[in-house]
PDB file of C-alpha atoms in Angstrom:
ATOM      1  CA  MET A   1       0.252   0.020   0.000  1.00  0.00           C
ATOM      2  CA  ALA A   2       1.517   3.509  -0.826  1.00  0.00           C
ATOM      3  CA  ARG A   3       2.215   5.577   1.917  1.00  0.00           C
ATOM      4  CA  LYS A   4      -0.279   8.765   2.284  1.00  0.00           C
ATOM      5  CA  LYS A   5       1.108  12.151   1.083  1.00  0.00           C
ATOM      6  CA  ILE A   6       0.784  14.465   4.006  1.00  0.00           C
ATOM      7  CA  PRO A   7      -0.049  17.994   2.638  1.00  0.00           C
ATOM      8  CA  SER A   8       1.729  21.011   2.793  1.00  0.00           C
ATOM      9  CA  ILE A   9       0.749  24.154   5.012  1.00  0.00           C
ATOM     10  CA  ASP A  10      -0.052  26.191   2.128  1.00  0.00           C
ATOM     11  CA  GLU A  11      -1.766  23.039  -0.021  1.00  0.00           C
ATOM     12  CA  LEU A  12      -4.068  22.990   3.213  1.00  0.00           C
ATOM     13  CA  ARG A  13      -4.791  26.428   3.257  1.00  0.00           C
ATOM     14  CA  ASP A  14      -5.646  26.557  -0.609  1.00  0.00           C
ATOM     15  CA  TYR A  15      -7.729  23.886  -0.030  1.00  0.00           C
ATOM     16  CA  GLN A  16      -9.952  25.544   3.223  1.00  0.00           C
ATOM     17  CA  GLU A  17     -10.164  28.583   1.200  1.00  0.00           C
ATOM     18  CA  LYS A  18     -11.555  26.661  -2.042  1.00  0.00           C
ATOM     19  CA  GLN A  19     -14.052  25.119   0.368  1.00  0.00           C
ATOM     20  CA  LYS A  20     -14.816  28.372   2.327  1.00  0.00           C
ATOM     21  CA  ALA A  21     -15.282  30.193  -1.137  1.00  0.00           C
ATOM     22  CA  TYR A  22     -17.347  27.679  -2.491  1.00  0.00           C
ATOM     23  CA  LEU A  23     -19.951  27.513   0.661  1.00  0.00           C
ATOM     24  CA  GLN A  24     -19.820  31.527   0.574  1.00  0.00           C
ATOM     25  CA  ASP A  25     -20.880  31.638  -2.940  1.00  0.00           C
ATOM     26  CA  CYS A  26     -23.765  29.164  -2.342  1.00  0.00           C
ATOM     27  CA  ILE A  27     -25.048  31.496   0.408  1.00  0.00           C
ATOM     28  CA  LYS A  28     -24.511  34.488  -1.781  1.00  0.00           C
ATOM     29  CA  ASN A  29     -26.570  32.802  -4.691  1.00  0.00           C
ATOM     30  CA  HIS A  30     -28.901  31.074  -3.343  1.00  0.00           C
ATOM     31  CA  LYS A  31     -27.630  27.505  -4.250  1.00  0.00           C
ATOM     32  CA  THR A  32     -28.149  24.284  -2.927  1.00  0.00           C
ATOM     33  CA  PHE A  33     -25.005  23.007  -0.901  1.00  0.00           C
ATOM     34  CA  VAL A  34     -25.301  19.538  -0.420  1.00  0.00           C
ATOM     35  CA  ILE A  35     -23.063  17.948   2.394  1.00  0.00           C
ATOM     36  CA  SER A  36     -21.592  14.642   1.220  1.00  0.00           C
ATOM     37  CA  GLY A  37     -19.125  12.480   2.539  1.00  0.00           C
ATOM     38  CA  PRO A  38     -15.400  13.157   2.251  1.00  0.00           C
ATOM     39  CA  LYS A  39     -13.959  13.270  -1.549  1.00  0.00           C
ATOM     40  CA  PHE A  40     -11.517  11.709  -1.091  1.00  0.00           C
ATOM     41  CA  GLN A  41      -9.844   9.663   1.424  1.00  0.00           C
ATOM     42  CA  GLY A  42      -8.537  11.486   4.617  1.00  0.00           C
ATOM     43  CA  GLU A  43     -10.441  14.536   3.618  1.00  0.00           C
ATOM     44  CA  ASN A  44     -11.706  15.301   7.045  1.00  0.00           C
ATOM     45  CA  ILE A  45      -8.235  15.856   8.196  1.00  0.00           C
ATOM     46  CA  TRP A  46      -8.151  18.218   5.516  1.00  0.00           C
ATOM     47  CA  VAL A  47     -11.001  20.205   6.677  1.00  0.00           C
ATOM     48  CA  ALA A  48     -10.701  19.791  10.300  1.00  0.00           C
ATOM     49  CA  LYS A  49     -10.639  23.485  11.790  1.00  0.00           C
ATOM     50  CA  SER A  50      -7.364  22.190  13.981  1.00  0.00           C
ATOM     51  CA  THR A  51      -5.346  20.836  11.391  1.00  0.00           C
ATOM     52  CA  LEU A  52      -3.770  23.608   9.608  1.00  0.00           C
ATOM     53  CA  PRO A  53      -2.902  25.531  12.993  1.00  0.00           C
ATOM     54  CA  LEU A  54      -1.342  22.579  14.339  1.00  0.00           C
ATOM     55  CA  MET A  55       0.638  21.965  11.294  1.00  0.00           C
ATOM     56  CA  GLU A  56       1.745  25.710  11.160  1.00  0.00           C
ATOM     57  CA  ALA A  57       2.769  25.016  15.114  1.00  0.00           C
ATOM     58  CA  ALA A  58       4.537  22.068  13.991  1.00  0.00           C
ATOM     59  CA  LYS A  59       6.814  24.135  11.669  1.00  0.00           C
ATOM     60  CA  GLU A  60       7.332  26.519  14.020  1.00  0.00           C
ATOM     61  CA  VAL A  61       8.618  24.453  16.432  1.00  0.00           C
ATOM     62  CA  GLY A  62      10.626  22.019  14.216  1.00  0.00           C
ATOM     63  CA  ALA A  63       8.234  18.978  14.567  1.00  0.00           C
ATOM     64  CA  SER A  64       7.857  16.526  12.070  1.00  0.00           C
ATOM     65  CA  PRO A  65       4.785  16.852   9.555  1.00  0.00           C
ATOM     66  CA  GLU A  66       4.264  13.052  10.022  1.00  0.00           C
ATOM     67  CA  GLU A  67       3.997  13.157  13.818  1.00  0.00           C
ATOM     68  CA  ILE A  68       1.699  16.069  13.825  1.00  0.00           C
ATOM     69  CA  TRP A  69      -0.136  14.334  10.957  1.00  0.00           C
ATOM     70  CA  GLN A  70      -1.389  11.341  13.096  1.00  0.00           C
ATOM     71  CA  LEU A  71      -2.391  13.743  15.840  1.00  0.00           C
ATOM     72  CA  CYS A  72      -4.777  15.789  13.560  1.00  0.00           C
ATOM     73  CA  SER A  73      -5.671  12.300  12.002  1.00  0.00           C
ATOM     74  CA  LYS A  74      -6.906  11.610  15.565  1.00  0.00           C
ATOM     75  CA  LEU A  75      -8.561  14.730  16.369  1.00  0.00           C
ATOM     76  CA  SER A  76     -10.681  14.952  13.095  1.00  0.00           C
ATOM     77  CA  THR A  77     -12.411  11.746  14.251  1.00  0.00           C
ATOM     78  CA  LEU A  78     -13.496  13.411  17.679  1.00  0.00           C
ATOM     79  CA  THR A  79     -17.028  14.498  17.901  1.00  0.00           C
ATOM     80  CA  HIS A  80     -16.985  16.000  21.517  1.00  0.00           C
ATOM     81  CA  ALA A  81     -14.602  17.130  24.092  1.00  0.00           C
ATOM     82  CA  PRO A  82     -13.595  14.161  26.486  1.00  0.00           C
ATOM     83  CA  ILE A  83     -15.921  12.974  29.458  1.00  0.00           C
ATOM     84  CA  THR A  84     -14.591   9.870  30.576  1.00  0.00           C
ATOM     85  CA  LYS A  85     -11.462   8.551  31.425  1.00  0.00           C
ATOM     86  CA  LYS A  86     -11.249   6.041  28.457  1.00  0.00           C
ATOM     87  CA  GLU A  87     -11.678   9.138  25.964  1.00  0.00           C
ATOM     88  CA  TYR A  88      -8.954  11.186  27.861  1.00  0.00           C
ATOM     89  CA  GLU A  89      -6.416   8.499  27.515  1.00  0.00           C
ATOM     90  CA  ARG A  90      -6.701   8.794  24.009  1.00  0.00           C
ATOM     91  CA  MET A  91      -4.052  11.690  24.212  1.00  0.00           C
ATOM     92  CA  ILE A  92      -1.315   9.241  26.197  1.00  0.00           C
ATOM     93  CA  PRO A  93       0.464   8.296  23.074  1.00  0.00           C
ATOM     94  CA  PHE A  94       0.606  11.376  21.774  1.00  0.00           C
ATOM     95  CA  SER A  95       1.710  12.996  25.171  1.00  0.00           C
ATOM     96  CA  LYS A  96       4.773  11.245  25.449  1.00  0.00           C
ATOM     97  CA  LYS A  97       6.320  12.521  22.207  1.00  0.00           C
ATOM     98  CA  PRO A  98       8.192  15.499  22.798  1.00  0.00           C
ATOM     99  CA  HIS A  99       7.727  17.295  19.444  1.00  0.00           C
ATOM    100  CA  THR A 100       3.770  16.903  19.592  1.00  0.00           C
ATOM    101  CA  VAL A 101       4.094  18.346  23.002  1.00  0.00           C
ATOM    102  CA  ASP A 102       6.089  21.077  21.867  1.00  0.00           C
ATOM    103  CA  THR A 103       3.648  21.366  19.082  1.00  0.00           C
ATOM    104  CA  VAL A 104       0.062  21.408  21.100  1.00  0.00           C
ATOM    105  CA  LEU A 105       1.872  24.036  23.608  1.00  0.00           C
ATOM    106  CA  GLN A 106       2.846  26.091  20.676  1.00  0.00           C
ATOM    107  CA  PHE A 107      -1.066  25.902  19.182  1.00  0.00           C
ATOM    108  CA  LEU A 108      -2.641  26.688  22.518  1.00  0.00           C
ATOM    109  CA  GLU A 109      -0.270  29.893  22.755  1.00  0.00           C
ATOM    110  CA  ASN A 110      -1.753  30.808  19.082  1.00  0.00           C
ATOM    111  CA  ASN A 111      -5.052  29.678  19.450  1.00  0.00           C
ATOM    112  CA  ILE A 112      -7.374  31.023  21.819  1.00  0.00           C
ATOM    113  CA  PRO A 113     -11.431  30.820  21.462  1.00  0.00           C
ATOM    114  CA  GLN A 114     -13.694  33.494  21.504  1.00  0.00           C
ATOM    115  CA  TYR A 115     -14.930  33.811  24.937  1.00  0.00           C
ATOM    116  CA  ASN A 116     -18.447  34.243  26.314  1.00  0.00           C
ATOM    117  CA  GLN A 117     -20.042  33.475  22.810  1.00  0.00           C
ATOM    118  CA  LYS A 118     -23.281  31.827  22.681  1.00  0.00           C
ATOM    119  CA  ARG A 119     -21.794  29.780  19.369  1.00  0.00           C
ATOM    120  CA  HIS A 120     -18.185  29.746  19.259  1.00  0.00           C
ATOM    121  CA  CYS A 121     -16.853  30.749  15.837  1.00  0.00           C
ATOM    122  CA  LEU A 122     -17.401  28.126  13.572  1.00  0.00           C
ATOM    123  CA  ASP A 123     -13.198  28.509  12.570  1.00  0.00           C
ATOM    124  CA  PHE A 124     -12.564  27.096  16.131  1.00  0.00           C
ATOM    125  CA  ASP A 125     -12.340  23.634  16.842  1.00  0.00           C
ATOM    126  CA  ILE A 126     -13.245  23.342  20.658  1.00  0.00           C
ATOM    127  CA  VAL A 127     -13.182  19.651  20.480  1.00  0.00           C
ATOM    128  CA  ALA A 128      -9.558  19.866  19.413  1.00  0.00           C
ATOM    129  CA  TYR A 129      -8.847  22.405  21.713  1.00  0.00           C
ATOM    130  CA  PHE A 130      -9.750  20.554  24.831  1.00  0.00           C
ATOM    131  CA  TYR A 131      -8.442  17.379  24.082  1.00  0.00           C
ATOM    132  CA  CYS A 132      -4.998  19.351  23.554  1.00  0.00           C
ATOM    133  CA  TYR A 133      -5.587  20.441  27.144  1.00  0.00           C
ATOM    134  CA  ALA A 134      -5.777  16.707  28.007  1.00  0.00           C
ATOM    135  CA  LEU A 135      -3.096  16.009  26.062  1.00  0.00           C
ATOM    136  CA  ILE A 136      -0.651  18.562  28.117  1.00  0.00           C
ATOM    137  CA  SER A 137      -2.385  17.302  31.554  1.00  0.00           C
ATOM    138  CA  LEU A 138      -1.071  13.463  30.431  1.00  0.00           C
ATOM    139  CA  SER A 139       2.505  14.733  29.277  1.00  0.00           C
ATOM    140  CA  ASP A 140       5.568  13.944  31.639  1.00  0.00           C
ATOM    141  CA  TYR A 141       7.413  16.348  28.974  1.00  0.00           C
ATOM    142  CA  ARG A 142       8.231  19.820  29.767  1.00  0.00           C
ATOM    143  CA  GLN A 143       5.767  19.439  32.576  1.00  0.00           C
ATOM    144  CA  GLU A 144       6.651  22.598  33.826  1.00  0.00           C
ATOM    145  CA  ASP A 145       5.464  24.498  30.447  1.00  0.00           C
ATOM    146  CA  CYS A 146       2.188  22.169  30.535  1.00  0.00           C
ATOM    147  CA  GLN A 147       1.357  23.272  33.912  1.00  0.00           C
ATOM    148  CA  LYS A 148       2.060  27.080  33.080  1.00  0.00           C
ATOM    149  CA  LYS A 149      -0.252  26.722  30.267  1.00  0.00           C
ATOM    150  CA  LEU A 150      -3.052  24.890  31.997  1.00  0.00           C
ATOM    151  CA  TRP A 151      -3.131  27.404  34.677  1.00  0.00           C
ATOM    152  CA  CYS A 152      -3.462  30.262  31.944  1.00  0.00           C
ATOM    153  CA  ALA A 153      -6.408  28.324  30.697  1.00  0.00           C
ATOM    154  CA  VAL A 154      -7.404  27.893  34.284  1.00  0.00           C
ATOM    155  CA  ASN A 155      -7.407  31.849  35.055  1.00  0.00           C
ATOM    156  CA  ASP A 156      -8.763  32.661  31.849  1.00  0.00           C
ATOM    157  CA  PHE A 157     -11.499  30.361  31.759  1.00  0.00           C
ATOM    158  CA  VAL A 158     -12.517  31.693  35.265  1.00  0.00           C
ATOM    159  CA  GLU A 159     -12.066  35.254  34.658  1.00  0.00           C
ATOM    160  CA  LYS A 160     -13.971  35.325  31.129  1.00  0.00           C
ATOM    161  CA  ASP A 161     -15.943  32.442  30.243  1.00  0.00           C
ATOM    162  CA  GLN A 162     -17.586  29.908  33.187  1.00  0.00           C
ATOM    163  CA  SER A 163     -18.890  27.732  30.493  1.00  0.00           C
ATOM    164  CA  MET A 164     -15.627  26.701  29.464  1.00  0.00           C
ATOM    165  CA  ALA A 165     -14.188  26.059  32.543  1.00  0.00           C
ATOM    166  CA  MET A 166     -16.378  23.554  33.723  1.00  0.00           C
ATOM    167  CA  VAL A 167     -15.349  21.687  30.946  1.00  0.00           C
ATOM    168  CA  LEU A 168     -11.721  22.450  31.982  1.00  0.00           C
ATOM    169  CA  LEU A 169     -12.924  21.216  35.498  1.00  0.00           C
ATOM    170  CA  ARG A 170     -13.916  18.129  34.023  1.00  0.00           C
ATOM    171  CA  ASN A 171     -10.236  17.341  32.492  1.00  0.00           C
ATOM    172  CA  MET A 172      -8.993  18.123  36.369  1.00  0.00           C
ATOM    173  CA  LYS A 173     -11.312  15.624  37.857  1.00  0.00           C
ATOM    174  CA  VAL A 174     -10.946  12.844  35.994  1.00  0.00           C
ATOM    175  CA  LEU A 175      -7.181  13.132  35.629  1.00  0.00           C
ATOM    176  CA  GLU A 176      -6.523  14.301  39.102  1.00  0.00           C
ATOM    177  CA  PRO A 177      -6.205  10.579  40.625  1.00  0.00           C
ATOM    178  CA  THR A 178      -3.203   9.815  38.700  1.00  0.00           C
ATOM    179  CA  ARG A 179      -2.101  14.022  38.277  1.00  0.00           C
ATOM    180  CA  PRO A 180      -2.016  15.106  41.653  1.00  0.00           C
ATOM    181  CA  PHE A 181      -0.512  18.207  40.512  1.00  0.00           C
ATOM    182  CA  LEU A 182      -3.938  19.157  39.032  1.00  0.00           C
ATOM    183  CA  THR A 183      -5.619  19.466  42.629  1.00  0.00           C
ATOM    184  CA  PRO A 184      -5.247  23.183  42.909  1.00  0.00           C
ATOM    185  CA  MET A 185      -6.270  24.054  39.425  1.00  0.00           C
ATOM    186  CA  LYS A 186      -9.590  21.594  40.258  1.00  0.00           C
ATOM    187  CA  GLU A 187      -9.978  23.433  43.261  1.00  0.00           C
ATOM    188  CA  LYS A 188      -9.791  26.925  42.049  1.00  0.00           C
ATOM    189  CA  LEU A 189     -12.063  26.243  39.075  1.00  0.00           C
ATOM    190  CA  GLU A 190     -14.598  24.531  41.757  1.00  0.00           C
ATOM    191  CA  LYS A 191     -14.559  27.614  43.396  1.00  0.00           C
ATOM    192  CA  ALA A 192     -15.193  29.605  40.894  1.00  0.00           C
ATOM    193  CA  ILE A 193     -17.794  27.840  39.231  1.00  0.00           C
ATOM    194  CA  GLU A 194     -19.813  27.631  42.889  1.00  0.00           C
TER     195      GLU A 194
END
């Protein structure tokens, strides 16, 4: 079986821009927009809102595109933020890869949701966003940086968006038994949400 080509950042950007232009044309000209299955194998990865920013972050930190494409592939299959321990544990293999952790930290630095929106921006992948927090919560690599990024999220959510704070609180509650450094974060979130 031939190895699948991983697209460049420019190819991803061009493809996503064409998809967006097509949708805008349909809306503007009152055309029918048919939602069908993927046009080619792996298209769901190409169009996932987190793929392009993750691949850009990978380039910034010098991570292998192949390694990050695996993460993008996994994230593109997920339909909701993690809830159960098993769902959080999906990120364990990725949390053990230093370049993936570097990339995710960069991704989280550059990609911040619009707080207090009734409907989060359609250009933002909130599911991947919370799985990335699960990933850094599970990582032993750059643990100080991971904890710092988690604290930033805790403080931002407490201050700016309590509904998202609840999702992050679930992260802390589920992972705390094996990751005790999450306890003070959990306590701060619980106190703020009361």
